[in-house]
Amino acid sequence: MAYSPQEQIAFLQPLVEPVQPEDTMAEAGRKILLRELVRMLQHEQGSRSGDDIEDVHDMRVAIRRTRSAMRLLKPYLKGKAIRPYNRGLRHLGWVLGEVRDLDVMIENLKTYQTALDAEAAAAFQLVIDELDQRRALARDALNEYLDAKAYRRFIRDYSDFLTQPMREGRHAANGAVAPYQVRHVLPAMIYDRLAAVRAYDTVLPEANAGTLHALRIEFKRLRYTLSLFSDVLGSSAEEFVDTIKAIQDHLGHLNDSSVARARLEGLADDPEASYADVLAGYLAHLEAHEAELKAGFAEVWQRFNSRKVQQKLATAVLALR
């Protein structure tokens, strides 16, 4: 039978349930992973066609959220059972990532192109065309991956796994009483993730691009923890997440610029190319933009650590009873 993401969604969607405070962490994990699988599948067709570049982004985000949940819930899930699905999602994320990086680069190049005069814009179009060809090849590789029998089998097996009762991982030893319900465990999880973010306060004055990228990852993990468990948190969690999104956007633009410079410098190696001068100008623009973003991050960081913003998180957690 031919694989259809739409049919798979129709089968899984009615089985999606909200997380409850009294759920075991294993059962909460099953609910979360099932919900994210549906979200991933909802963007598969759009990722194949490329009609809307946000589909690749959203499909990739669903994978990242899933893998973050697997990492977060590792003590409560059967590691041996979940491991092959984590591995399959990682591979899919890599294939999507190549398309996404080129999507972002091309969109940013087109924006920059609009400010150029006609001659420079025509030369710059050659750079865009080159990257567009690379993107077409990356999308072909993505579609080949999605059309493979191995992927169809992966979706079928993973769906079956998530629609069965989740066997409990370890949560107690030798008959001892230990926290294992969402309402018991989640507050500590959230504040562990917050601690991992705030620890960067000691290194930010001398932070390089690698350190800021690592901080961006920690912010993602904090955001995903809150978003994955939004069913049981207070409404102020959404406001706190909005603050994180703003910081992620700031750090994301910095990372996009760094990635673009690294990939475009190879094209700039040929001084005889007709686009050499305009590409050099774009690389200088990216470098100046990175410097501006780095200089402005201290203010963004200070706002995040303010009592007003942190109070939103505390209030959201207090709603969990």
Short mmCIF file of C-alpha atoms in Angstrom, two decimals:
data_model
loop_
_atom_site.label_atom_id
_atom_site.label_comp_id
_atom_site.label_asym_id
_atom_site.label_seq_id
_atom_site.Cartn_x
_atom_site.Cartn_y
_atom_site.Cartn_z
CA MET A 1 0.00 0.00 0.00
CA ALA A 2 1.29 3.48 -0.89
CA TYR A 3 2.32 5.62 2.05
CA SER A 4 0.22 8.76 2.63
CA PRO A 5 1.03 11.28 5.37
CA GLN A 6 -2.58 12.50 5.21
CA GLU A 7 -3.92 9.02 5.97
CA GLN A 8 -1.42 8.63 8.79
CA ILE A 9 -2.50 11.97 10.27
CA ALA A 10 -6.17 10.99 10.02
CA PHE A 11 -5.40 7.81 11.97
CA LEU A 12 -3.25 9.45 14.66
CA GLN A 13 -4.96 12.82 15.21
CA PRO A 14 -7.97 11.43 17.17
CA LEU A 15 -5.55 9.66 19.52
CA VAL A 16 -3.77 12.87 20.59
CA GLU A 17 -4.60 13.77 24.22
CA PRO A 18 -3.50 16.59 26.54
CA VAL A 19 -0.98 15.91 29.28
CA GLN A 20 -2.52 15.75 32.76
CA PRO A 21 -0.78 16.65 36.05
CA GLU A 22 -1.43 13.13 37.39
CA ASP A 23 0.04 11.40 34.33
CA THR A 24 3.14 9.35 34.91
CA MET A 25 6.14 10.85 33.18
CA ALA A 26 6.21 7.87 30.83
CA GLU A 27 2.59 8.36 29.80
CA ALA A 28 3.13 12.10 29.44
CA GLY A 29 6.08 11.30 27.22
CA ARG A 30 3.95 9.07 25.00
CA LYS A 31 1.32 11.80 24.62
CA ILE A 32 3.93 14.44 23.81
CA LEU A 33 5.78 12.30 21.27
CA LEU A 34 2.53 11.35 19.53
CA ARG A 35 1.46 14.98 19.28
CA GLU A 36 4.83 15.98 17.81
CA LEU A 37 4.71 13.11 15.30
CA VAL A 38 1.38 14.43 14.01
CA ARG A 39 2.87 17.92 13.74
CA MET A 40 5.83 16.55 11.83
CA LEU A 41 3.61 14.70 9.37
CA GLN A 42 1.43 17.78 8.83
CA HIS A 43 4.42 19.51 7.20
CA GLU A 44 5.75 16.58 5.19
CA GLN A 45 3.91 17.34 1.95
CA GLY A 46 4.91 20.99 2.04
CA SER A 47 8.52 20.03 2.71
CA ARG A 48 8.45 17.81 -0.35
CA SER A 49 7.12 20.51 -2.67
CA GLY A 50 8.95 23.55 -1.28
CA ASP A 51 5.96 25.79 -2.04
CA ASP A 52 6.25 27.35 1.43
CA ILE A 53 9.73 27.32 2.98
CA GLU A 54 8.19 27.36 6.45
CA ASP A 55 7.08 23.73 6.04
CA VAL A 56 10.67 22.49 6.14
CA HIS A 57 11.29 24.72 9.15
CA ASP A 58 8.18 23.51 11.00
CA MET A 59 8.84 19.85 10.22
CA ARG A 60 12.38 20.25 11.51
CA VAL A 61 11.15 22.01 14.65
CA ALA A 62 8.77 19.13 15.39
CA ILE A 63 11.74 16.75 15.15
CA ARG A 64 13.83 18.93 17.44
CA ARG A 65 11.03 19.15 19.97
CA THR A 66 10.64 15.38 19.84
CA ARG A 67 14.33 14.70 20.37
CA SER A 68 14.42 17.27 23.16
CA ALA A 69 11.49 15.47 24.83
CA MET A 70 13.28 12.13 24.47
CA ARG A 71 16.37 13.59 26.09
CA LEU A 72 14.37 15.24 28.87
CA LEU A 73 12.30 12.15 29.63
CA LYS A 74 15.11 9.63 29.30
CA PRO A 75 14.91 8.50 32.95
CA TYR A 76 11.22 7.63 32.52
CA LEU A 77 11.27 5.96 29.10
CA LYS A 78 12.69 2.63 28.10
CA GLY A 79 15.93 3.71 26.45
CA LYS A 80 16.39 0.60 24.35
CA ALA A 81 12.89 0.94 22.89
CA ILE A 82 13.13 4.64 22.09
CA ARG A 83 16.71 4.66 20.75
CA PRO A 84 16.02 3.57 17.13
CA TYR A 85 13.30 6.21 16.75
CA ASN A 86 15.60 8.91 18.07
CA ARG A 87 18.24 7.80 15.58
CA GLY A 88 15.76 7.86 12.68
CA LEU A 89 14.57 11.34 13.59
CA ARG A 90 18.15 12.58 13.82
CA HIS A 91 18.87 11.42 10.27
CA LEU A 92 15.69 13.02 8.96
CA GLY A 93 16.61 16.25 10.74
CA TRP A 94 19.98 16.31 8.97
CA VAL A 95 18.37 15.95 5.54
CA LEU A 96 15.84 18.70 6.31
CA GLY A 97 18.60 20.89 7.73
CA GLU A 98 20.46 21.13 4.42
CA VAL A 99 17.32 22.42 2.70
CA ARG A 100 16.51 24.80 5.55
CA ASP A 101 19.98 26.39 5.66
CA LEU A 102 19.76 27.13 1.95
CA ASP A 103 16.18 28.45 2.29
CA VAL A 104 17.33 30.98 4.89
CA MET A 105 20.41 32.01 2.94
CA ILE A 106 18.48 32.54 -0.30
CA GLU A 107 15.74 34.58 1.40
CA ASN A 108 18.34 36.81 3.08
CA LEU A 109 20.23 37.23 -0.21
CA LYS A 110 17.03 38.25 -1.99
CA THR A 111 16.31 40.85 0.69
CA TYR A 112 19.80 42.30 0.32
CA GLN A 113 19.44 42.26 -3.48
CA THR A 114 16.47 44.64 -3.38
CA ALA A 115 18.75 47.45 -2.17
CA LEU A 116 21.25 47.06 -5.04
CA ASP A 117 21.32 48.93 -8.32
CA ALA A 118 20.34 47.06 -11.48
CA GLU A 119 23.89 46.05 -12.49
CA ALA A 120 24.87 44.82 -9.04
CA ALA A 121 21.53 43.04 -8.60
CA ALA A 122 22.06 41.17 -11.88
CA ALA A 123 25.52 40.04 -10.78
CA PHE A 124 24.17 39.08 -7.37
CA GLN A 125 21.48 36.95 -9.04
CA LEU A 126 24.24 34.58 -10.14
CA VAL A 127 24.99 33.82 -6.48
CA ILE A 128 21.31 33.23 -5.78
CA ASP A 129 21.01 30.96 -8.82
CA GLU A 130 23.98 28.89 -7.66
CA LEU A 131 22.48 28.40 -4.23
CA ASP A 132 19.08 27.67 -5.76
CA GLN A 133 20.64 24.82 -7.73
CA ARG A 134 22.16 23.45 -4.54
CA ARG A 135 18.78 23.70 -2.85
CA ALA A 136 17.13 21.75 -5.68
CA LEU A 137 19.66 18.97 -5.18
CA ALA A 138 19.08 19.03 -1.42
CA ARG A 139 15.32 18.79 -1.94
CA ASP A 140 15.79 15.88 -4.33
CA ALA A 141 17.78 14.15 -1.58
CA LEU A 142 15.02 14.92 0.92
CA ASN A 143 12.30 13.50 -1.33
CA GLU A 144 14.40 10.42 -2.02
CA TYR A 145 14.70 9.92 1.74
CA LEU A 146 10.95 10.40 2.29
CA ASP A 147 10.08 8.05 -0.57
CA ALA A 148 12.27 5.22 0.69
CA LYS A 149 10.72 2.08 2.12
CA ALA A 150 12.86 2.53 5.24
CA TYR A 151 11.14 5.85 6.01
CA ARG A 152 7.65 4.42 5.49
CA ARG A 153 8.53 1.52 7.77
CA PHE A 154 9.92 3.97 10.34
CA ILE A 155 6.69 5.99 10.40
CA ARG A 156 4.56 2.85 10.67
CA ASP A 157 6.64 1.36 13.51
CA TYR A 158 6.95 4.65 15.38
CA SER A 159 3.19 5.24 15.12
CA ASP A 160 2.51 1.74 16.46
CA PHE A 161 4.92 2.36 19.33
CA LEU A 162 3.23 5.62 20.34
CA THR A 163 -0.30 4.23 20.24
CA GLN A 164 0.44 1.52 22.79
CA PRO A 165 0.58 2.00 26.58
CA MET A 166 4.05 3.19 27.54
CA ARG A 167 5.94 0.86 29.84
CA GLU A 168 7.30 2.65 32.85
CA GLY A 169 10.98 3.37 33.06
CA ARG A 170 12.69 3.48 36.42
CA HIS A 171 11.30 5.89 38.99
CA ALA A 172 11.88 4.06 42.24
CA ALA A 173 14.29 1.55 43.69
CA ASN A 174 14.02 -0.98 46.50
CA GLY A 175 10.42 0.00 47.21
CA ALA A 176 11.34 3.62 47.98
CA VAL A 177 8.80 6.33 47.25
CA ALA A 178 9.98 8.57 44.40
CA PRO A 179 8.40 11.31 42.29
CA TYR A 180 7.10 10.01 38.97
CA GLN A 181 3.98 11.99 38.11
CA VAL A 182 4.14 15.17 36.02
CA ARG A 183 3.09 17.37 38.95
CA HIS A 184 5.97 15.92 41.02
CA VAL A 185 8.76 16.08 38.49
CA LEU A 186 8.14 18.95 36.09
CA PRO A 187 8.97 21.93 38.36
CA ALA A 188 12.49 20.63 38.99
CA MET A 189 12.94 19.89 35.29
CA ILE A 190 11.99 23.44 34.35
CA TYR A 191 14.31 25.04 36.85
CA ASP A 192 17.17 22.74 35.85
CA ARG A 193 16.79 24.00 32.29
CA LEU A 194 16.60 27.61 33.53
CA ALA A 195 19.80 27.06 35.55
CA ALA A 196 21.57 25.77 32.44
CA VAL A 197 20.66 29.03 30.66
CA ARG A 198 21.50 31.41 33.47
CA ALA A 199 24.90 29.78 34.01
CA TYR A 200 26.06 31.62 30.86
CA ASP A 201 25.96 34.87 32.81
CA THR A 202 29.52 34.15 33.92
CA VAL A 203 30.96 33.83 30.40
CA LEU A 204 28.92 36.26 28.26
CA PRO A 205 31.34 39.22 28.46
CA GLU A 206 33.95 37.21 26.52
CA ALA A 207 31.54 34.99 24.58
CA ASN A 208 32.46 34.03 21.02
CA ALA A 209 30.11 32.79 18.30
CA GLY A 210 30.41 29.19 19.52
CA THR A 211 29.43 30.11 23.07
CA LEU A 212 26.43 32.13 21.91
CA HIS A 213 25.33 29.23 19.71
CA ALA A 214 25.56 26.90 22.72
CA LEU A 215 23.45 29.37 24.72
CA ARG A 216 20.89 29.39 21.91
CA ILE A 217 20.61 25.61 22.22
CA GLU A 218 20.06 25.87 25.99
CA PHE A 219 17.33 28.45 25.39
CA LYS A 220 15.70 26.05 22.94
CA ARG A 221 15.73 23.28 25.51
CA LEU A 222 14.14 25.54 28.11
CA ARG A 223 11.51 26.71 25.62
CA TYR A 224 10.74 23.19 24.47
CA THR A 225 10.34 21.98 28.05
CA LEU A 226 7.74 24.68 28.68
CA SER A 227 5.98 24.22 25.34
CA LEU A 228 5.82 20.45 25.55
CA PHE A 229 4.13 20.66 28.96
CA SER A 230 2.02 23.75 28.25
CA ASP A 231 -1.16 21.75 28.98
CA VAL A 232 -0.42 21.75 32.72
CA LEU A 233 1.25 25.15 33.20
CA GLY A 234 -0.32 28.52 33.93
CA SER A 235 -1.08 30.98 31.13
CA SER A 236 1.90 33.17 32.01
CA ALA A 237 4.13 30.41 30.62
CA GLU A 238 3.16 31.58 27.15
CA GLU A 239 4.35 35.12 27.94
CA PHE A 240 7.64 33.74 29.24
CA VAL A 241 8.05 31.64 26.09
CA ASP A 242 7.44 34.75 23.97
CA THR A 243 10.41 36.36 25.73
CA ILE A 244 12.54 33.32 24.94
CA LYS A 245 11.44 33.44 21.31
CA ALA A 246 12.68 37.01 21.04
CA ILE A 247 16.07 35.99 22.42
CA GLN A 248 16.21 32.95 20.13
CA ASP A 249 15.46 35.18 17.16
CA HIS A 250 18.33 37.47 18.17
CA LEU A 251 20.76 34.57 18.55
CA GLY A 252 19.29 32.84 15.51
CA HIS A 253 20.01 35.82 13.25
CA LEU A 254 23.56 35.81 14.59
CA ASN A 255 23.94 32.10 13.81
CA ASP A 256 22.36 32.44 10.35
CA SER A 257 24.81 35.21 9.51
CA SER A 258 27.78 33.15 10.70
CA VAL A 259 26.66 30.07 8.74
CA ALA A 260 26.06 32.14 5.60
CA ARG A 261 29.48 33.76 5.75
CA ALA A 262 31.15 30.35 6.13
CA ARG A 263 29.30 28.93 3.12
CA LEU A 264 29.57 31.96 0.86
CA GLU A 265 33.27 32.59 1.40
CA GLY A 266 33.97 29.67 -0.93
CA LEU A 267 32.12 31.43 -3.76
CA ALA A 268 34.09 34.60 -3.03
CA ASP A 269 37.44 32.88 -3.63
CA ASP A 270 37.27 33.61 -7.38
CA PRO A 271 38.22 37.29 -7.82
CA GLU A 272 37.43 37.09 -11.56
CA ALA A 273 33.77 36.14 -11.03
CA SER A 274 31.33 38.82 -12.17
CA TYR A 275 29.70 38.81 -8.76
CA ALA A 276 32.96 39.01 -6.78
CA ASP A 277 32.64 42.65 -5.73
CA VAL A 278 28.97 42.55 -4.80
CA LEU A 279 29.45 39.28 -2.89
CA ALA A 280 32.37 40.80 -1.00
CA GLY A 281 30.07 43.66 -0.08
CA TYR A 282 27.45 41.23 1.20
CA LEU A 283 30.01 39.37 3.31
CA ALA A 284 31.11 42.69 4.83
CA HIS A 285 27.42 43.47 5.49
CA LEU A 286 27.03 40.14 7.32
CA GLU A 287 30.13 40.75 9.41
CA ALA A 288 28.88 44.21 10.45
CA HIS A 289 25.44 42.75 11.22
CA GLU A 290 27.01 40.11 13.49
CA ALA A 291 28.95 42.78 15.37
CA GLU A 292 25.75 44.79 15.85
CA LEU A 293 23.85 41.74 17.16
CA LYS A 294 26.64 40.84 19.59
CA ALA A 295 26.75 44.41 20.91
CA GLY A 296 22.98 44.44 21.47
CA PHE A 297 22.74 41.11 23.25
CA ALA A 298 23.64 42.44 26.71
CA GLU A 299 20.41 44.43 26.82
CA VAL A 300 18.35 41.42 25.70
CA TRP A 301 20.01 39.24 28.34
CA GLN A 302 19.40 41.77 31.11
CA ARG A 303 15.72 41.96 30.21
CA PHE A 304 15.36 38.17 30.33
CA ASN A 305 16.90 38.01 33.82
CA SER A 306 14.69 40.77 35.20
CA ARG A 307 12.38 40.04 38.11
CA LYS A 308 9.35 40.91 35.97
CA VAL A 309 10.13 38.26 33.36
CA GLN A 310 11.22 35.59 35.82
CA GLN A 311 8.02 36.11 37.81
CA LYS A 312 6.04 34.95 34.77
CA LEU A 313 7.79 31.59 34.93
CA ALA A 314 7.28 31.23 38.67
CA THR A 315 3.56 31.98 38.33
CA ALA A 316 3.22 29.43 35.50
CA VAL A 317 4.84 26.71 37.59
CA LEU A 318 2.68 27.50 40.62
CA ALA A 319 -0.38 26.57 38.55
CA LEU A 320 0.86 22.96 38.51
CA ARG A 321 -0.79 21.21 41.47
#
